[in-house]
Short mmCIF file of N, CA and C in Angstrom, two decimals:
data_model
loop_
_atom_site.label_atom_id
_atom_site.label_comp_id
_atom_site.label_asym_id
_atom_site.label_seq_id
_atom_site.Cartn_x
_atom_site.Cartn_y
_atom_site.Cartn_z
N UNK A 6 -47.61 -41.50 132.54
CA UNK A 6 -46.84 -42.34 132.07
C UNK A 6 -47.87 -42.98 130.65
N UNK A 7 -48.89 -43.25 131.17
CA UNK A 7 -49.16 -43.71 129.79
C UNK A 7 -49.89 -42.52 128.81
N UNK A 8 -50.25 -41.22 129.62
CA UNK A 8 -50.34 -40.17 128.62
C UNK A 8 -49.38 -39.76 127.54
N UNK A 9 -47.72 -39.89 128.15
CA UNK A 9 -47.03 -39.73 127.60
C UNK A 9 -46.50 -40.30 126.56
N UNK A 10 -46.90 -41.35 126.40
CA UNK A 10 -47.18 -42.78 125.53
C UNK A 10 -47.67 -42.47 124.68
N UNK A 11 -49.44 -42.24 125.02
CA UNK A 11 -50.50 -41.99 123.88
C UNK A 11 -49.72 -40.63 123.25
N UNK A 12 -49.29 -39.77 123.94
CA UNK A 12 -48.94 -38.46 123.10
C UNK A 12 -47.59 -38.52 122.13
N UNK A 13 -47.01 -39.51 122.54
CA UNK A 13 -46.07 -39.57 121.50
C UNK A 13 -46.26 -40.71 120.54
N UNK A 14 -47.38 -41.59 120.49
CA UNK A 14 -48.09 -42.12 119.58
C UNK A 14 -48.73 -41.37 118.34
N UNK A 15 -49.71 -40.38 118.88
CA UNK A 15 -50.58 -39.54 118.41
C UNK A 15 -48.97 -38.61 117.36
N UNK A 16 -48.39 -38.04 118.15
CA UNK A 16 -46.97 -37.34 117.65
C UNK A 16 -46.44 -38.26 116.55
N UNK A 17 -46.38 -39.68 116.42
CA UNK A 17 -45.49 -40.29 115.77
C UNK A 17 -46.46 -40.08 114.32
N UNK A 18 -47.59 -40.81 114.65
CA UNK A 18 -48.57 -41.28 113.77
C UNK A 18 -49.09 -39.67 113.05
N UNK A 19 -48.98 -38.69 113.52
CA UNK A 19 -48.83 -37.43 112.52
C UNK A 19 -48.18 -36.88 111.84
N UNK A 20 -46.56 -36.88 112.32
CA UNK A 20 -45.34 -37.11 111.61
C UNK A 20 -45.75 -38.04 109.97
N UNK A 21 -46.02 -39.30 110.60
CA UNK A 21 -46.25 -40.60 109.47
C UNK A 21 -47.10 -39.50 108.18
N UNK A 22 -48.20 -39.36 108.88
CA UNK A 22 -49.03 -38.74 107.33
C UNK A 22 -48.48 -37.61 106.88
N UNK A 23 -47.97 -36.56 107.39
CA UNK A 23 -47.18 -35.55 107.18
C UNK A 23 -45.72 -35.88 106.21
N UNK A 24 -45.37 -37.00 106.10
CA UNK A 24 -44.34 -37.88 105.67
C UNK A 24 -44.95 -38.46 104.05
N UNK A 25 -46.18 -39.16 104.41
CA UNK A 25 -46.43 -39.59 102.99
C UNK A 25 -46.99 -38.61 102.36
N UNK A 26 -47.76 -37.22 102.59
CA UNK A 26 -48.19 -36.28 102.08
C UNK A 26 -47.17 -35.54 101.39
N UNK A 27 -45.86 -35.42 102.12
CA UNK A 27 -44.80 -35.03 100.94
C UNK A 27 -44.72 -35.70 99.80
N UNK A 28 -44.68 -36.63 99.94
CA UNK A 28 -44.27 -37.80 98.97
C UNK A 28 -45.31 -38.05 97.78
N UNK A 29 -46.50 -38.33 98.76
CA UNK A 29 -47.61 -38.65 97.46
C UNK A 29 -48.64 -37.82 97.33
N UNK A 30 -48.76 -36.86 96.23
CA UNK A 30 -49.57 -35.32 96.19
C UNK A 30 -51.00 -36.20 95.34
N UNK A 31 -51.35 -37.11 95.59
CA UNK A 31 -53.00 -37.55 94.24
C UNK A 31 -53.67 -36.95 94.19
N UNK A 32 -54.09 -37.00 93.03
CA UNK A 32 -55.32 -36.20 92.54
C UNK A 32 -56.04 -37.01 91.38
N UNK A 33 -57.45 -36.86 91.73
CA UNK A 33 -58.78 -37.81 90.94
C UNK A 33 -59.55 -37.12 89.52
N UNK A 34 -59.28 -37.51 88.71
CA UNK A 34 -60.12 -36.36 87.64
C UNK A 34 -60.66 -37.35 86.87
N UNK A 35 -61.91 -36.90 86.46
CA UNK A 35 -62.64 -38.06 85.56
C UNK A 35 -62.37 -37.21 83.94
N UNK A 36 -62.18 -38.20 83.41
CA UNK A 36 -61.84 -37.96 81.66
C UNK A 36 -63.41 -38.19 80.91
N UNK A 37 -63.80 -37.45 79.81
CA UNK A 37 -65.38 -38.14 79.64
C UNK A 37 -64.32 -37.90 77.75
N UNK A 38 -65.56 -39.40 77.15
CA UNK A 38 -65.33 -40.30 76.17
C UNK A 38 -65.47 -38.71 74.99
N UNK A 39 -66.22 -38.00 75.17
CA UNK A 39 -66.92 -37.03 74.24
C UNK A 39 -66.01 -35.75 74.22
N UNK A 40 -64.85 -35.90 74.62
CA UNK A 40 -63.78 -34.86 74.60
C UNK A 40 -62.48 -35.18 74.20
N UNK A 41 -61.70 -34.47 73.63
CA UNK A 41 -60.07 -34.56 73.03
C UNK A 41 -59.46 -34.43 74.18
N UNK A 42 -58.54 -33.29 74.36
CA UNK A 42 -57.57 -33.28 75.60
C UNK A 42 -58.16 -32.76 76.63
N UNK A 43 -58.03 -33.29 77.94
CA UNK A 43 -58.45 -32.85 78.60
C UNK A 43 -57.43 -32.31 79.90
N UNK A 44 -57.61 -31.07 80.64
CA UNK A 44 -56.53 -30.63 81.46
C UNK A 44 -56.66 -31.64 82.80
N UNK A 45 -55.68 -31.81 83.42
CA UNK A 45 -56.04 -32.30 84.51
C UNK A 45 -56.15 -31.64 85.95
N UNK A 46 -55.05 -30.17 85.47
CA UNK A 46 -54.66 -29.29 86.65
C UNK A 46 -53.41 -29.88 87.19
N UNK A 47 -52.80 -30.92 86.96
CA UNK A 47 -51.59 -31.57 88.09
C UNK A 47 -50.36 -30.97 86.79
N UNK A 48 -49.35 -30.58 87.98
CA UNK A 48 -48.36 -29.92 86.49
C UNK A 48 -47.30 -30.93 86.88
N UNK A 49 -46.32 -32.00 86.10
CA UNK A 49 -45.10 -32.60 86.25
C UNK A 49 -44.08 -31.99 85.69
N UNK A 50 -42.86 -32.30 86.87
CA UNK A 50 -41.48 -31.89 86.22
C UNK A 50 -40.59 -32.69 85.93
N UNK A 51 -39.89 -32.46 84.57
CA UNK A 51 -39.36 -33.54 84.34
C UNK A 51 -38.02 -34.42 85.28
N UNK A 52 -38.29 -35.38 85.27
CA UNK A 52 -37.67 -36.50 85.81
C UNK A 52 -38.19 -37.13 87.57
N UNK A 53 -39.53 -36.43 87.00
CA UNK A 53 -40.48 -37.14 88.39
C UNK A 53 -41.48 -38.27 88.18
N UNK A 54 -41.22 -38.90 89.18
CA UNK A 54 -41.80 -40.59 88.75
C UNK A 54 -43.19 -40.20 88.91
N UNK A 55 -44.32 -40.72 87.80
CA UNK A 55 -45.20 -41.04 87.83
C UNK A 55 -46.04 -42.35 87.95
N UNK A 56 -47.57 -42.06 88.87
CA UNK A 56 -48.16 -43.48 88.34
C UNK A 56 -49.63 -42.51 88.07
N UNK A 57 -50.08 -42.96 86.93
CA UNK A 57 -51.14 -42.72 86.71
C UNK A 57 -52.61 -44.68 86.17
N UNK A 58 -53.37 -43.96 87.20
CA UNK A 58 -54.06 -45.23 87.14
C UNK A 58 -55.75 -45.06 87.06
N UNK A 59 -56.29 -46.04 86.11
CA UNK A 59 -57.80 -45.29 86.06
C UNK A 59 -58.48 -46.67 87.61
N UNK A 60 -59.21 -45.90 88.33
CA UNK A 60 -59.82 -46.95 89.62
C UNK A 60 -61.37 -47.22 89.13
N UNK A 61 -62.24 -46.43 88.13
CA UNK A 61 -63.37 -47.03 87.27
C UNK A 61 -63.49 -46.44 86.59
N UNK A 62 -65.04 -46.81 85.88
CA UNK A 62 -65.83 -46.23 84.80
C UNK A 62 -65.40 -47.06 83.39
N UNK A 63 -66.65 -46.66 82.69
CA UNK A 63 -66.71 -47.30 81.11
C UNK A 63 -67.18 -46.70 80.17
N UNK A 64 -66.45 -46.61 78.77
CA UNK A 64 -66.86 -45.24 78.28
C UNK A 64 -66.97 -45.85 76.58
N UNK A 65 -67.65 -45.47 75.74
CA UNK A 65 -67.69 -46.05 74.14
C UNK A 65 -68.61 -46.98 74.36
N UNK A 66 -69.40 -47.35 73.88
CA UNK A 66 -70.91 -48.23 73.83
C UNK A 66 -70.46 -48.46 72.31
N UNK A 67 -70.02 -49.69 71.99
CA UNK A 67 -69.30 -50.06 70.87
C UNK A 67 -69.13 -51.55 70.61
N UNK A 68 -69.85 -52.55 70.06
CA UNK A 68 -71.40 -52.11 69.59
C UNK A 68 -72.37 -52.25 70.98
N UNK A 69 -73.90 -51.73 70.45
CA UNK A 69 -74.50 -51.57 71.32
C UNK A 69 -74.44 -52.28 72.36
N UNK A 70 -74.66 -52.15 73.82
CA UNK A 70 -74.42 -53.21 74.89
C UNK A 70 -73.56 -53.53 75.41
N UNK A 71 -72.13 -53.35 74.61
CA UNK A 71 -70.44 -53.34 75.39
C UNK A 71 -69.82 -52.04 75.52
N UNK A 72 -69.94 -52.21 76.39
CA UNK A 72 -69.02 -51.00 77.04
C UNK A 72 -67.44 -50.94 77.34
N UNK A 73 -66.51 -50.16 76.90
CA UNK A 73 -65.32 -50.49 76.96
C UNK A 73 -64.91 -49.94 78.34
N UNK A 74 -63.42 -50.50 78.40
CA UNK A 74 -62.66 -49.65 79.80
C UNK A 74 -61.66 -48.63 79.18
N UNK A 75 -60.59 -48.22 80.22
CA UNK A 75 -59.94 -47.53 79.45
C UNK A 75 -58.37 -47.95 79.04
N UNK A 76 -58.35 -49.83 79.11
CA UNK A 76 -57.47 -50.60 78.45
C UNK A 76 -58.36 -50.58 76.59
N UNK A 77 -58.88 -50.55 76.55
CA UNK A 77 -59.56 -51.00 75.43
C UNK A 77 -60.53 -51.76 75.34
N UNK A 78 -60.88 -52.43 76.77
CA UNK A 78 -61.30 -53.79 76.73
C UNK A 78 -62.46 -53.63 76.55
N UNK A 79 -63.54 -54.91 75.76
CA UNK A 79 -63.01 -55.96 75.69
C UNK A 79 -62.69 -56.39 73.89
N UNK A 80 -61.98 -56.88 73.91
CA UNK A 80 -61.04 -56.98 72.59
C UNK A 80 -60.71 -55.96 71.28
N UNK A 81 -59.46 -55.52 72.42
CA UNK A 81 -58.77 -54.52 72.17
C UNK A 81 -58.49 -54.14 70.92
N UNK A 82 -58.50 -53.22 69.58
CA UNK A 82 -58.32 -53.10 68.47
C UNK A 82 -57.68 -52.16 68.20
N UNK A 83 -56.72 -52.37 67.18
CA UNK A 83 -55.02 -51.26 67.00
C UNK A 83 -55.77 -51.34 65.31
N UNK A 84 -55.43 -49.90 64.90
CA UNK A 84 -55.66 -49.71 63.32
C UNK A 84 -53.96 -48.83 63.27
N UNK A 85 -53.12 -49.65 62.60
CA UNK A 85 -51.99 -48.97 61.39
C UNK A 85 -52.16 -48.47 60.52
N UNK A 86 -52.83 -48.28 60.09
CA UNK A 86 -53.31 -47.38 59.26
C UNK A 86 -52.78 -46.03 58.48
N UNK A 87 -52.25 -45.17 58.46
CA UNK A 87 -52.02 -44.19 58.09
C UNK A 87 -53.40 -43.18 57.97
N UNK A 88 -54.49 -43.97 57.60
CA UNK A 88 -55.34 -43.17 57.50
C UNK A 88 -56.51 -43.25 58.79
N UNK A 89 -56.28 -43.65 59.91
CA UNK A 89 -56.60 -43.95 61.37
C UNK A 89 -56.65 -42.36 61.93
N UNK A 90 -57.89 -42.04 62.70
CA UNK A 90 -57.99 -41.21 63.36
C UNK A 90 -57.38 -40.97 64.48
N UNK A 91 -57.33 -42.25 65.02
CA UNK A 91 -56.90 -42.32 66.42
C UNK A 91 -55.62 -41.68 66.71
N UNK A 92 -55.52 -40.75 67.72
CA UNK A 92 -54.06 -40.04 67.84
C UNK A 92 -52.58 -40.80 68.47
N UNK A 93 -53.05 -41.96 68.58
CA UNK A 93 -51.52 -42.87 68.86
C UNK A 93 -52.07 -44.47 68.16
N UNK A 94 -52.21 -44.27 67.36
CA UNK A 94 -52.64 -45.37 66.01
C UNK A 94 -52.18 -46.83 66.45
N UNK A 95 -50.96 -46.94 66.54
CA UNK A 95 -50.48 -48.48 67.32
C UNK A 95 -50.91 -48.79 68.45
N UNK A 96 -51.73 -48.12 69.28
CA UNK A 96 -52.42 -48.38 70.45
C UNK A 96 -54.03 -48.65 70.78
N UNK A 97 -54.62 -49.19 71.60
CA UNK A 97 -56.04 -49.72 71.87
C UNK A 97 -56.88 -48.78 71.11
N UNK A 98 -57.64 -49.08 70.43
CA UNK A 98 -59.33 -47.71 70.08
C UNK A 98 -59.70 -47.65 72.08
N UNK A 99 -60.27 -46.50 71.96
CA UNK A 99 -60.63 -46.53 73.29
C UNK A 99 -59.75 -46.68 74.38
N UNK A 100 -58.73 -47.03 74.35
CA UNK A 100 -57.60 -46.83 75.49
C UNK A 100 -57.31 -45.81 76.08
N UNK A 101 -57.13 -45.32 77.39
CA UNK A 101 -56.47 -43.74 77.88
C UNK A 101 -55.04 -43.76 77.41
N UNK A 102 -54.65 -42.24 76.87
CA UNK A 102 -53.63 -41.81 76.57
C UNK A 102 -53.51 -40.31 77.28
N UNK A 103 -52.59 -40.19 77.35
CA UNK A 103 -51.77 -38.63 77.73
C UNK A 103 -50.28 -37.97 77.33
N UNK A 104 -49.99 -37.08 77.35
CA UNK A 104 -49.37 -36.08 77.14
C UNK A 104 -49.04 -34.97 78.46
N UNK A 105 -47.27 -34.43 78.28
CA UNK A 105 -47.02 -33.97 79.24
C UNK A 105 -46.81 -32.53 78.98
N UNK A 106 -47.63 -31.30 78.67
CA UNK A 106 -47.30 -30.50 77.70
C UNK A 106 -48.17 -30.16 76.53
N UNK A 107 -48.65 -29.00 76.03
CA UNK A 107 -48.92 -29.02 74.79
C UNK A 107 -48.51 -30.09 73.62
N UNK A 108 -47.12 -30.22 73.14
CA UNK A 108 -46.58 -31.05 72.58
C UNK A 108 -45.87 -32.27 72.90
N UNK A 109 -45.83 -32.38 74.13
CA UNK A 109 -45.02 -33.39 74.42
C UNK A 109 -45.31 -35.03 74.02
N UNK A 110 -44.55 -35.82 74.47
CA UNK A 110 -44.48 -37.29 73.51
C UNK A 110 -45.61 -37.89 74.15
N UNK A 111 -46.76 -39.05 73.25
CA UNK A 111 -47.52 -39.55 73.56
C UNK A 111 -47.41 -40.26 74.85
N UNK A 112 -47.77 -40.69 76.03
CA UNK A 112 -48.32 -41.71 77.19
C UNK A 112 -49.31 -42.73 76.27
N UNK A 113 -48.63 -44.25 76.65
CA UNK A 113 -49.76 -45.09 76.56
C UNK A 113 -50.16 -45.35 78.11
N UNK A 114 -51.11 -45.03 78.53
CA UNK A 114 -51.71 -45.82 79.43
C UNK A 114 -52.42 -46.66 79.74
N UNK A 115 -53.93 -46.69 79.13
CA UNK A 115 -53.97 -47.93 79.44
C UNK A 115 -54.84 -48.00 80.86
N UNK A 116 -54.84 -49.12 81.59
CA UNK A 116 -55.42 -49.12 82.91
C UNK A 116 -54.71 -48.49 83.94
N UNK A 117 -53.31 -48.56 83.49
CA UNK A 117 -52.13 -48.06 84.54
C UNK A 117 -50.91 -47.54 83.93
N UNK A 118 -50.41 -46.90 84.28
CA UNK A 118 -48.98 -46.73 83.96
C UNK A 118 -47.61 -45.97 84.48
N UNK A 119 -46.46 -46.67 85.25
CA UNK A 119 -45.83 -45.60 85.75
C UNK A 119 -44.83 -45.75 84.92
N UNK A 120 -44.05 -44.40 85.07
CA UNK A 120 -43.28 -43.89 84.66
C UNK A 120 -42.15 -42.46 85.30
N UNK A 121 -41.21 -42.49 84.20
CA UNK A 121 -40.37 -41.12 84.86
C UNK A 121 -40.66 -39.89 83.92
N UNK A 122 -41.37 -38.67 84.39
CA UNK A 122 -41.11 -38.01 82.95
C UNK A 122 -40.30 -37.50 82.29
N UNK A 123 -40.39 -37.34 81.12
CA UNK A 123 -39.25 -36.89 80.12
C UNK A 123 -39.22 -35.73 80.25
N UNK A 124 -40.50 -34.57 80.64
CA UNK A 124 -40.43 -33.17 80.11
C UNK A 124 -41.06 -32.46 81.44
N UNK A 125 -41.46 -31.44 81.28
CA UNK A 125 -42.37 -30.54 82.49
C UNK A 125 -42.71 -30.09 81.62
N UNK A 126 -44.43 -30.02 82.42
CA UNK A 126 -45.55 -29.11 81.91
C UNK A 126 -46.73 -30.14 82.79
N UNK A 127 -47.87 -29.57 82.57
CA UNK A 127 -49.24 -29.94 82.31
C UNK A 127 -49.65 -31.04 81.98
N UNK A 128 -50.21 -32.22 82.84
CA UNK A 128 -50.51 -33.63 81.86
C UNK A 128 -51.95 -33.62 82.24
N UNK A 129 -51.95 -33.68 80.79
CA UNK A 129 -53.21 -33.67 79.79
C UNK A 129 -53.31 -35.57 79.48
N UNK A 130 -54.74 -36.06 79.66
CA UNK A 130 -55.72 -37.19 79.44
C UNK A 130 -56.40 -36.98 78.41
N UNK A 131 -56.93 -38.25 77.73
CA UNK A 131 -57.92 -38.61 77.00
C UNK A 131 -58.01 -39.73 76.13
N UNK A 132 -58.91 -40.03 75.82
CA UNK A 132 -59.54 -41.61 75.32
C UNK A 132 -58.66 -41.45 73.83
N UNK A 133 -58.37 -42.46 73.41
CA UNK A 133 -57.90 -42.54 72.27
C UNK A 133 -58.34 -43.07 71.08
N UNK A 134 -58.79 -42.10 70.45
CA UNK A 134 -60.17 -41.77 69.92
C UNK A 134 -60.47 -40.28 68.86
N UNK A 135 -60.73 -40.95 67.91
CA UNK A 135 -60.46 -39.46 66.74
C UNK A 135 -60.78 -38.22 67.09
N UNK A 136 -60.68 -36.97 67.37
CA UNK A 136 -61.50 -35.76 67.20
C UNK A 136 -62.37 -35.62 66.05
N UNK A 137 -62.32 -36.08 64.79
CA UNK A 137 -63.27 -36.08 63.82
C UNK A 137 -64.55 -37.13 63.96
N UNK A 138 -64.02 -38.41 65.11
CA UNK A 138 -64.75 -38.88 65.28
C UNK A 138 -66.11 -38.76 66.45
N UNK A 139 -66.03 -37.80 67.19
CA UNK A 139 -66.79 -37.44 68.46
C UNK A 139 -67.99 -37.02 67.98
N UNK A 140 -68.00 -35.51 66.93
CA UNK A 140 -68.88 -34.67 66.83
C UNK A 140 -70.02 -36.04 66.22
N UNK A 141 -69.21 -36.73 65.55
CA UNK A 141 -70.12 -37.74 64.87
C UNK A 141 -70.73 -38.59 65.51
N UNK A 142 -70.17 -39.17 66.60
CA UNK A 142 -71.04 -40.77 67.14
C UNK A 142 -71.15 -40.26 68.87
N UNK A 143 -71.07 -38.88 69.24
CA UNK A 143 -71.13 -37.98 70.55
C UNK A 143 -70.80 -39.72 71.59
N UNK A 144 -69.69 -39.90 71.35
CA UNK A 144 -69.39 -41.21 72.57
C UNK A 144 -69.99 -40.79 74.26
N UNK A 145 -70.50 -41.26 74.88
CA UNK A 145 -70.63 -41.82 75.87
C UNK A 145 -69.30 -42.37 77.27
N UNK A 146 -69.91 -41.57 78.44
CA UNK A 146 -69.17 -42.64 79.76
C UNK A 146 -67.88 -41.77 80.08
N UNK A 147 -67.40 -42.32 80.41
CA UNK A 147 -66.27 -41.63 81.35
C UNK A 147 -65.17 -42.54 82.57
N UNK A 148 -64.01 -42.11 82.72
CA UNK A 148 -63.13 -43.00 83.65
C UNK A 148 -62.86 -42.21 84.73
N UNK A 149 -62.44 -42.55 85.61
CA UNK A 149 -62.32 -41.97 86.87
C UNK A 149 -60.56 -42.02 87.06
N UNK A 150 -59.91 -41.25 87.00
CA UNK A 150 -58.21 -41.71 87.01
C UNK A 150 -57.61 -40.83 88.04
N UNK A 151 -56.84 -41.78 88.84
CA UNK A 151 -55.78 -41.65 89.86
C UNK A 151 -54.52 -40.93 89.37
N UNK A 152 -54.10 -39.83 89.56
CA UNK A 152 -52.41 -39.06 89.15
C UNK A 152 -52.01 -39.35 90.42
N UNK A 153 -50.57 -39.72 90.49
CA UNK A 153 -49.95 -39.51 91.77
C UNK A 153 -48.37 -39.22 91.01
N UNK A 154 -48.03 -38.17 91.25
CA UNK A 154 -46.70 -37.62 90.79
C UNK A 154 -45.86 -38.10 92.25
N UNK A 155 -45.01 -38.77 92.21
CA UNK A 155 -44.32 -38.83 93.73
C UNK A 155 -43.03 -37.51 93.82
N UNK A 156 -42.47 -37.39 94.96
CA UNK A 156 -41.48 -36.14 94.94
C UNK A 156 -40.38 -36.77 93.74
N UNK A 157 -39.76 -36.12 93.48
CA UNK A 157 -38.47 -36.89 92.64
C UNK A 157 -37.71 -36.16 93.26
N UNK A 158 -37.34 -35.60 94.31
CA UNK A 158 -36.31 -35.44 95.49
C UNK A 158 -36.09 -36.40 96.94
N UNK A 159 -36.21 -37.14 96.05
CA UNK A 159 -36.38 -38.57 97.23
C UNK A 159 -34.76 -38.94 97.46
#
């Protein structure tokens, strides 16, 4: 009888793991300060709930000795002028941003974003930092990002 109970518990535990894997296909990627749009190899489907969360890392030493997180902290700064270099001017400089597909609407991620995808395609991520500034200032650092696309068929 004890063996039967043990085998039943092992079976239920294995079933629970399979169920969790079915709903959560987590990917973790490094996003670098010295690059523009970066592929994640994660394909998102329109209507799919997605969580993007920064789990570690710092980038952009500005001023010297002060590193920033993916929320643009400390002291987030936003440029709202037409001359701004940032891809998303009304969002903190150095913050993490994204898009789905080559031309998708930009996502204001920062440290964490939970959303339902408005379109389908590969997820791209980058810092909110101007492409013209990257070769000039050669920023350093990276952030580690967890991407959890939930099953849309719940």
